[in-house]
Short mmCIF file of C-alpha atoms in Angstrom, two decimals:
data_model
loop_
_atom_site.label_atom_id
_atom_site.label_comp_id
_atom_site.label_asym_id
_atom_site.label_seq_id
_atom_site.Cartn_x
_atom_site.Cartn_y
_atom_site.Cartn_z
CA UNK D 1 26.20 -11.82 14.61
CA UNK D 2 24.19 -13.60 11.93
CA UNK D 3 24.48 -12.58 8.26
CA UNK D 4 21.01 -11.36 7.30
CA UNK D 5 19.42 -9.74 4.26
CA UNK D 6 16.55 -7.35 4.90
CA UNK D 7 14.06 -5.83 2.47
CA UNK D 8 12.00 -2.84 3.61
CA UNK D 9 11.84 0.92 4.07
CA UNK D 10 15.11 2.58 4.99
CA UNK D 11 14.65 6.14 6.23
CA UNK D 12 17.31 8.58 7.35
CA UNK D 13 14.77 10.06 9.76
CA UNK D 14 11.57 8.71 11.23
CA UNK D 15 12.65 5.84 13.48
CA UNK D 16 12.49 6.20 17.25
CA UNK D 17 13.58 4.56 20.48
CA UNK D 18 11.09 4.25 23.31
CA UNK D 19 11.73 4.49 27.04
CA UNK D 20 9.93 5.13 30.32
CA UNK D 21 10.44 8.49 32.01
CA UNK D 22 10.74 9.08 35.77
CA UNK D 23 6.94 9.12 36.08
CA UNK D 24 6.52 5.81 34.28
CA UNK D 25 5.19 7.31 31.05
CA UNK D 26 6.29 5.95 27.70
CA UNK D 27 8.38 8.43 25.74
CA UNK D 28 10.12 8.29 22.39
CA UNK D 29 13.44 9.61 21.26
CA UNK D 30 13.83 10.51 17.57
CA UNK D 31 17.27 10.43 16.06
CA UNK D 32 18.83 10.54 12.61
CA UNK D 33 20.30 7.31 11.26
CA UNK D 34 23.90 7.51 10.16
CA UNK D 35 24.00 4.87 7.42
CA UNK D 36 27.78 4.83 7.40
CA UNK D 37 27.91 3.70 11.05
CA UNK D 38 25.04 1.18 11.03
CA UNK D 39 25.69 -2.61 10.85
CA UNK D 40 24.32 -2.79 7.29
CA UNK D 41 25.49 -2.21 3.76
CA UNK D 42 23.98 -1.60 0.35
CA UNK D 43 23.63 -4.76 -1.72
CA UNK D 44 25.32 -4.17 -5.07
CA UNK D 45 27.15 -5.95 -7.86
CA UNK D 46 30.91 -6.70 -7.83
CA UNK D 47 31.60 -3.17 -9.09
CA UNK D 48 29.32 -1.74 -6.37
CA UNK D 49 26.67 -0.55 -8.81
CA UNK D 50 23.34 -0.88 -6.98
CA UNK D 51 21.10 -1.21 -10.02
CA UNK D 52 21.83 -3.13 -13.22
CA UNK D 53 19.96 -2.72 -16.49
CA UNK D 54 21.03 -4.83 -19.46
CA UNK D 55 19.71 -5.26 -23.01
CA UNK D 56 20.54 -8.57 -24.64
CA UNK D 57 19.95 -9.60 -28.28
CA UNK D 58 19.65 -13.40 -28.30
CA UNK D 59 19.59 -16.23 -30.83
CA UNK D 60 19.32 -19.96 -30.32
CA UNK D 61 17.37 -23.16 -30.89
CA UNK D 62 14.20 -24.50 -29.34
CA UNK D 63 12.60 -27.93 -29.22
CA UNK D 64 8.85 -27.55 -29.78
CA UNK D 65 5.86 -29.89 -29.75
CA UNK D 66 3.99 -30.29 -33.06
CA UNK D 67 0.48 -31.70 -33.44
CA UNK D 68 -0.10 -31.69 -37.23
CA UNK D 69 -0.36 -33.83 -39.21
CA UNK D 70 0.71 -36.14 -36.35
CA UNK D 71 2.22 -35.47 -32.92
CA UNK D 72 6.02 -35.03 -33.05
CA UNK D 73 8.83 -32.72 -31.94
CA UNK D 74 10.95 -30.35 -34.01
CA UNK D 75 14.05 -28.23 -33.45
CA UNK D 76 14.03 -24.76 -34.96
CA UNK D 77 15.83 -21.40 -34.84
CA UNK D 78 14.62 -18.69 -32.46
CA UNK D 79 15.70 -15.07 -32.03
CA UNK D 80 14.73 -12.01 -30.01
CA UNK D 81 15.83 -9.77 -27.15
CA UNK D 82 15.87 -9.71 -23.36
CA UNK D 83 15.89 -6.88 -20.78
CA UNK D 84 17.07 -7.45 -17.20
CA UNK D 85 16.81 -4.84 -14.40
CA UNK D 86 17.77 -5.11 -10.76
CA UNK D 87 20.53 -6.48 -8.57
CA UNK D 88 22.62 -9.54 -9.21
CA UNK D 89 20.97 -11.19 -6.21
CA UNK D 90 17.43 -10.52 -7.48
CA UNK D 91 16.29 -8.90 -10.71
CA UNK D 92 13.30 -8.80 -13.06
CA UNK D 93 13.44 -9.92 -16.68
CA UNK D 94 11.34 -9.48 -19.80
CA UNK D 95 12.01 -11.35 -23.04
CA UNK D 96 10.54 -11.52 -26.54
CA UNK D 97 11.43 -14.26 -29.02
CA UNK D 98 10.09 -15.48 -32.33
CA UNK D 99 10.49 -18.97 -33.76
CA UNK D 100 9.14 -20.30 -37.04
CA UNK D 101 9.42 -23.48 -39.10
CA UNK D 102 7.99 -25.03 -42.22
CA UNK D 103 7.39 -28.72 -43.01
CA UNK D 104 6.38 -30.25 -46.34
CA UNK D 105 4.53 -33.51 -46.99
CA UNK D 106 4.68 -34.13 -50.78
CA UNK D 107 2.52 -37.26 -50.64
CA UNK D 108 -0.32 -35.12 -49.25
CA UNK D 109 0.55 -31.97 -51.25
CA UNK D 110 0.69 -30.28 -47.85
CA UNK D 111 2.94 -27.60 -46.36
CA UNK D 112 2.60 -26.58 -42.72
CA UNK D 113 4.17 -23.41 -41.29
CA UNK D 114 4.08 -22.36 -37.64
CA UNK D 115 5.21 -19.01 -36.20
CA UNK D 116 5.33 -18.53 -32.44
CA UNK D 117 5.75 -15.16 -30.71
CA UNK D 118 6.74 -15.68 -27.08
CA UNK D 119 6.89 -13.19 -24.21
CA UNK D 120 8.50 -14.14 -20.91
CA UNK D 121 8.09 -12.20 -17.64
CA UNK D 122 9.92 -13.43 -14.59
CA UNK D 123 12.60 -13.13 -11.95
CA UNK D 124 16.20 -14.26 -11.78
CA UNK D 125 18.72 -14.66 -8.99
CA UNK D 126 22.45 -14.98 -9.49
CA UNK D 127 25.87 -14.89 -7.96
CA UNK D 128 29.30 -14.01 -9.27
CA UNK D 129 32.43 -16.13 -9.45
CA UNK D 130 34.86 -13.24 -9.29
CA UNK D 131 34.40 -10.34 -11.69
CA UNK D 132 34.29 -12.37 -14.91
CA UNK D 133 31.72 -15.14 -14.47
CA UNK D 134 28.11 -14.85 -13.29
CA UNK D 135 25.66 -17.73 -12.88
CA UNK D 136 21.90 -17.27 -12.55
CA UNK D 137 18.65 -19.16 -12.11
CA UNK D 138 15.47 -17.82 -13.67
CA UNK D 139 11.76 -18.53 -13.69
CA UNK D 140 8.41 -16.99 -14.54
CA UNK D 141 5.52 -17.20 -17.01
CA UNK D 142 5.64 -17.40 -20.79
CA UNK D 143 2.82 -16.28 -23.07
CA UNK D 144 2.74 -17.75 -26.60
CA UNK D 145 0.77 -16.61 -29.67
CA UNK D 146 0.80 -19.21 -32.46
CA UNK D 147 0.12 -18.54 -36.14
CA UNK D 148 -0.60 -21.82 -37.96
CA UNK D 149 -0.68 -21.98 -41.77
CA UNK D 150 -1.57 -25.00 -43.89
CA UNK D 151 -1.21 -24.90 -47.68
CA UNK D 152 -2.77 -27.70 -49.68
CA UNK D 153 -3.62 -27.70 -53.37
CA UNK D 154 -2.46 -24.09 -53.63
CA UNK D 155 -4.93 -22.91 -50.97
CA UNK D 156 -3.63 -21.53 -47.66
CA UNK D 157 -5.66 -21.58 -44.45
CA UNK D 158 -4.36 -19.45 -41.56
CA UNK D 159 -5.33 -19.97 -37.91
CA UNK D 160 -4.36 -17.87 -34.90
CA UNK D 161 -4.54 -20.09 -31.85
CA UNK D 162 -5.51 -18.65 -28.43
CA UNK D 163 -2.65 -17.27 -26.36
CA UNK D 164 -1.31 -19.91 -23.98
CA UNK D 165 0.42 -19.24 -20.65
CA UNK D 166 2.94 -21.68 -19.21
CA UNK D 167 5.56 -21.55 -16.44
CA UNK D 168 9.24 -21.70 -17.31
CA UNK D 169 12.47 -22.32 -15.41
CA UNK D 170 16.08 -22.20 -16.50
CA UNK D 171 19.68 -21.30 -15.84
CA UNK D 172 22.38 -19.29 -17.56
CA UNK D 173 25.95 -18.11 -17.49
CA UNK D 174 27.45 -14.70 -18.32
CA UNK D 175 31.10 -14.07 -19.13
CA UNK D 176 32.26 -10.46 -18.81
CA UNK D 177 34.18 -9.22 -21.87
CA UNK D 178 34.39 -5.57 -20.83
CA UNK D 179 32.79 -3.50 -18.06
CA UNK D 180 29.65 -3.03 -20.20
CA UNK D 181 29.57 -6.08 -22.50
CA UNK D 182 29.23 -9.75 -21.62
CA UNK D 183 28.56 -12.97 -23.52
CA UNK D 184 25.72 -15.18 -22.31
CA UNK D 185 24.43 -18.71 -22.75
CA UNK D 186 21.34 -20.26 -21.22
CA UNK D 187 18.78 -23.05 -21.28
CA UNK D 188 15.08 -22.86 -20.38
CA UNK D 189 12.39 -25.49 -19.95
CA UNK D 190 8.78 -24.47 -20.65
CA UNK D 191 6.36 -26.69 -18.74
CA UNK D 192 2.85 -26.88 -20.26
CA UNK D 193 1.79 -29.76 -17.98
CA UNK D 194 3.64 -30.82 -14.83
CA UNK D 195 1.90 -34.22 -15.06
CA UNK D 196 3.42 -34.89 -18.50
CA UNK D 197 7.02 -33.69 -18.44
CA UNK D 198 7.66 -35.34 -21.82
CA UNK D 199 5.66 -32.46 -23.34
CA UNK D 200 8.17 -29.86 -22.11
CA UNK D 201 9.67 -27.48 -24.66
CA UNK D 202 13.33 -26.54 -24.36
CA UNK D 203 15.11 -23.37 -25.50
CA UNK D 204 18.88 -22.84 -25.68
CA UNK D 205 20.13 -19.34 -26.42
CA UNK D 206 23.33 -17.38 -26.75
CA UNK D 207 23.85 -13.63 -26.98
CA UNK D 208 25.65 -10.50 -25.90
CA UNK D 209 24.41 -8.35 -23.02
CA UNK D 210 24.87 -4.57 -23.13
CA UNK D 211 24.81 -3.19 -19.61
CA UNK D 212 23.71 0.27 -18.49
CA UNK D 213 25.01 2.40 -16.88
#
């Protein structure tokens, strides 16, 4: 047979087989499904746990696009947390990170500070290389709230820019340390404009995932 993966309702009772009786009328025969004797199996992780929930504190660096006082890029520290729930083959993820930086321009008596709060919602799909190493691909949408502060001549002006939404895609690797703890590394590209890939922002992170149960 062909190896197939099916997603749908899986009832112990409720399915039927149809046949024609001696008079030519259509009849149905209800029977109970014995899951242990059907040509199917529960998709689960290498330890046969069907559902995985992990909480992951993360820290890393991101390359961001700056527009003031002139257009340029900057690398800065970012930190936050990530929650992943589902199967290794397909799971949902939610992530919050914060990154901030400050730049000074003495010739203009100007200091610029930016703080970005980012929320990612997406899906990931992975596979395991034995019990120790897991590789995954991820993608979804990132929402960003920017707080922009400019201080000049001792006066600070603060601006909250509108929330922006951009797609993201990335990959990562997890190394199992114990049954419940793993180390992780990953890289993500945030794509504000597919027609100008040079404006992409990149995030590299590392952390430790705590898995439940």
